[in-house]
Amino acid sequence: MSQFTVSGRFKNRDGFAEFETTIDAENENVAREYAYTQLGSQHGLKRTEIELEEVSQ
């Protein structure tokens, strides 16, 4: 497994908040899906409220 750094922003009550997280995943697509799942679960967000800007290894 590789480590990917996923960054972007998500909608909150004050506008948008930026984030950056490191995720262990098999490939870039899995890292994107895990980021959506993790942020949605932690902050009660839908996928449409999350904007992924960059996924790098």
Short mmCIF file of N, CA and C in Angstrom, two decimals:
data_model
loop_
_atom_site.label_atom_id
_atom_site.label_comp_id
_atom_site.label_asym_id
_atom_site.label_seq_id
_atom_site.Cartn_x
_atom_site.Cartn_y
_atom_site.Cartn_z
N MET A 1 0.84 -1.19 0.00
CA MET A 1 0.00 0.00 0.00
C MET A 1 0.88 1.25 0.00
N SER A 2 0.39 2.26 -0.63
CA SER A 2 1.11 3.53 -0.71
C SER A 2 0.39 4.59 0.12
N GLN A 3 1.12 5.63 0.45
CA GLN A 3 0.52 6.75 1.16
C GLN A 3 0.22 7.86 0.16
N PHE A 4 -0.99 8.38 0.22
CA PHE A 4 -1.41 9.48 -0.63
C PHE A 4 -1.79 10.66 0.25
N THR A 5 -1.48 11.86 -0.21
CA THR A 5 -1.90 13.07 0.47
C THR A 5 -3.05 13.66 -0.33
N VAL A 6 -4.19 13.80 0.32
CA VAL A 6 -5.39 14.33 -0.32
C VAL A 6 -5.67 15.70 0.29
N SER A 7 -5.84 16.69 -0.56
CA SER A 7 -6.14 18.04 -0.07
C SER A 7 -7.34 18.60 -0.83
N GLY A 8 -7.99 19.56 -0.20
CA GLY A 8 -9.15 20.19 -0.81
C GLY A 8 -9.86 21.05 0.20
N ARG A 9 -11.17 21.18 0.02
CA ARG A 9 -11.95 21.99 0.94
C ARG A 9 -13.36 21.41 1.04
N PHE A 10 -14.02 21.74 2.14
CA PHE A 10 -15.39 21.28 2.32
C PHE A 10 -16.23 22.42 2.85
N LYS A 11 -17.52 22.33 2.57
CA LYS A 11 -18.46 23.38 2.94
C LYS A 11 -18.82 23.23 4.43
N ASN A 12 -18.73 24.36 5.15
CA ASN A 12 -19.20 24.38 6.53
C ASN A 12 -20.04 25.64 6.73
N ARG A 13 -20.48 25.88 7.94
CA ARG A 13 -21.41 26.99 8.17
C ARG A 13 -20.78 28.37 7.95
N ASP A 14 -19.45 28.47 7.98
CA ASP A 14 -18.77 29.74 7.78
C ASP A 14 -18.27 29.94 6.35
N GLY A 15 -18.60 29.06 5.46
CA GLY A 15 -18.13 29.12 4.08
C GLY A 15 -17.46 27.82 3.72
N PHE A 16 -16.14 27.86 3.54
CA PHE A 16 -15.37 26.66 3.23
C PHE A 16 -14.20 26.52 4.18
N ALA A 17 -13.85 25.30 4.52
CA ALA A 17 -12.69 24.99 5.34
C ALA A 17 -11.76 24.10 4.52
N GLU A 18 -10.47 24.39 4.55
CA GLU A 18 -9.50 23.59 3.81
C GLU A 18 -9.01 22.44 4.66
N PHE A 19 -8.61 21.36 3.99
CA PHE A 19 -8.10 20.20 4.71
C PHE A 19 -6.97 19.56 3.92
N GLU A 20 -6.18 18.78 4.63
CA GLU A 20 -5.15 17.95 4.02
C GLU A 20 -5.01 16.72 4.90
N THR A 21 -5.08 15.55 4.31
CA THR A 21 -5.01 14.31 5.07
C THR A 21 -4.15 13.30 4.34
N THR A 22 -3.52 12.41 5.09
CA THR A 22 -2.71 11.34 4.51
C THR A 22 -3.47 10.03 4.66
N ILE A 23 -3.54 9.28 3.56
CA ILE A 23 -4.33 8.07 3.52
C ILE A 23 -3.50 6.93 2.93
N ASP A 24 -3.56 5.77 3.56
CA ASP A 24 -2.94 4.55 3.00
C ASP A 24 -3.96 3.90 2.07
N ALA A 25 -3.57 3.72 0.80
CA ALA A 25 -4.49 3.13 -0.17
C ALA A 25 -3.71 2.43 -1.27
N GLU A 26 -4.42 1.61 -2.03
CA GLU A 26 -3.81 0.86 -3.13
C GLU A 26 -3.48 1.74 -4.32
N ASN A 27 -4.38 2.69 -4.62
CA ASN A 27 -4.16 3.59 -5.75
C ASN A 27 -4.87 4.92 -5.49
N GLU A 28 -4.76 5.83 -6.45
CA GLU A 28 -5.30 7.18 -6.29
C GLU A 28 -6.83 7.18 -6.17
N ASN A 29 -7.49 6.35 -6.94
CA ASN A 29 -8.96 6.32 -6.89
C ASN A 29 -9.47 5.84 -5.54
N VAL A 30 -8.82 4.85 -4.97
CA VAL A 30 -9.21 4.35 -3.65
C VAL A 30 -8.97 5.43 -2.60
N ALA A 31 -7.89 6.17 -2.73
CA ALA A 31 -7.59 7.26 -1.80
C ALA A 31 -8.68 8.34 -1.87
N ARG A 32 -9.15 8.67 -3.06
CA ARG A 32 -10.23 9.64 -3.22
C ARG A 32 -11.50 9.17 -2.53
N GLU A 33 -11.87 7.92 -2.77
CA GLU A 33 -13.09 7.37 -2.17
C GLU A 33 -12.99 7.35 -0.65
N TYR A 34 -11.83 6.98 -0.13
CA TYR A 34 -11.66 6.94 1.31
C TYR A 34 -11.74 8.34 1.91
N ALA A 35 -11.21 9.34 1.20
CA ALA A 35 -11.28 10.73 1.69
C ALA A 35 -12.74 11.18 1.76
N TYR A 36 -13.53 10.89 0.74
CA TYR A 36 -14.95 11.23 0.76
C TYR A 36 -15.64 10.55 1.95
N THR A 37 -15.35 9.28 2.15
CA THR A 37 -15.97 8.51 3.23
C THR A 37 -15.59 9.07 4.59
N GLN A 38 -14.31 9.33 4.77
CA GLN A 38 -13.80 9.81 6.06
C GLN A 38 -14.36 11.19 6.41
N LEU A 39 -14.30 12.12 5.48
CA LEU A 39 -14.80 13.47 5.75
C LEU A 39 -16.31 13.49 5.93
N GLY A 40 -17.01 12.73 5.12
CA GLY A 40 -18.46 12.67 5.24
C GLY A 40 -18.88 12.13 6.59
N SER A 41 -18.18 11.13 7.08
CA SER A 41 -18.50 10.53 8.36
C SER A 41 -18.17 11.46 9.52
N GLN A 42 -17.03 12.09 9.48
CA GLN A 42 -16.58 12.95 10.58
C GLN A 42 -17.36 14.25 10.69
N HIS A 43 -17.73 14.82 9.55
CA HIS A 43 -18.34 16.15 9.54
C HIS A 43 -19.80 16.15 9.08
N GLY A 44 -20.35 14.99 8.79
CA GLY A 44 -21.74 14.91 8.36
C GLY A 44 -21.98 15.56 7.02
N LEU A 45 -21.05 15.33 6.07
CA LEU A 45 -21.12 15.98 4.76
C LEU A 45 -21.54 15.00 3.67
N LYS A 46 -22.12 15.54 2.63
CA LYS A 46 -22.40 14.77 1.42
C LYS A 46 -21.23 14.96 0.47
N ARG A 47 -21.10 14.07 -0.49
CA ARG A 47 -20.00 14.17 -1.45
C ARG A 47 -20.02 15.47 -2.24
N THR A 48 -21.20 16.02 -2.47
CA THR A 48 -21.30 17.26 -3.23
C THR A 48 -20.79 18.46 -2.44
N GLU A 49 -20.63 18.32 -1.14
CA GLU A 49 -20.13 19.39 -0.29
C GLU A 49 -18.61 19.32 -0.08
N ILE A 50 -17.97 18.33 -0.68
CA ILE A 50 -16.53 18.14 -0.56
C ILE A 50 -15.89 18.34 -1.92
N GLU A 51 -14.85 19.18 -1.98
CA GLU A 51 -14.12 19.41 -3.22
C GLU A 51 -12.68 18.93 -3.04
N LEU A 52 -12.32 17.85 -3.73
CA LEU A 52 -10.95 17.36 -3.68
C LEU A 52 -10.16 18.10 -4.75
N GLU A 53 -9.08 18.75 -4.34
CA GLU A 53 -8.29 19.54 -5.28
C GLU A 53 -7.07 18.78 -5.78
N GLU A 54 -6.42 18.00 -4.89
CA GLU A 54 -5.19 17.33 -5.29
C GLU A 54 -5.03 16.01 -4.55
N VAL A 55 -4.58 15.01 -5.28
CA VAL A 55 -4.21 13.72 -4.69
C VAL A 55 -2.80 13.44 -5.17
N SER A 56 -1.84 13.38 -4.24
CA SER A 56 -0.46 13.14 -4.63
C SER A 56 0.13 12.02 -3.79
N GLN A 57 1.16 11.40 -4.32
CA GLN A 57 1.78 10.28 -3.63
C GLN A 57 3.01 10.70 -2.91
#
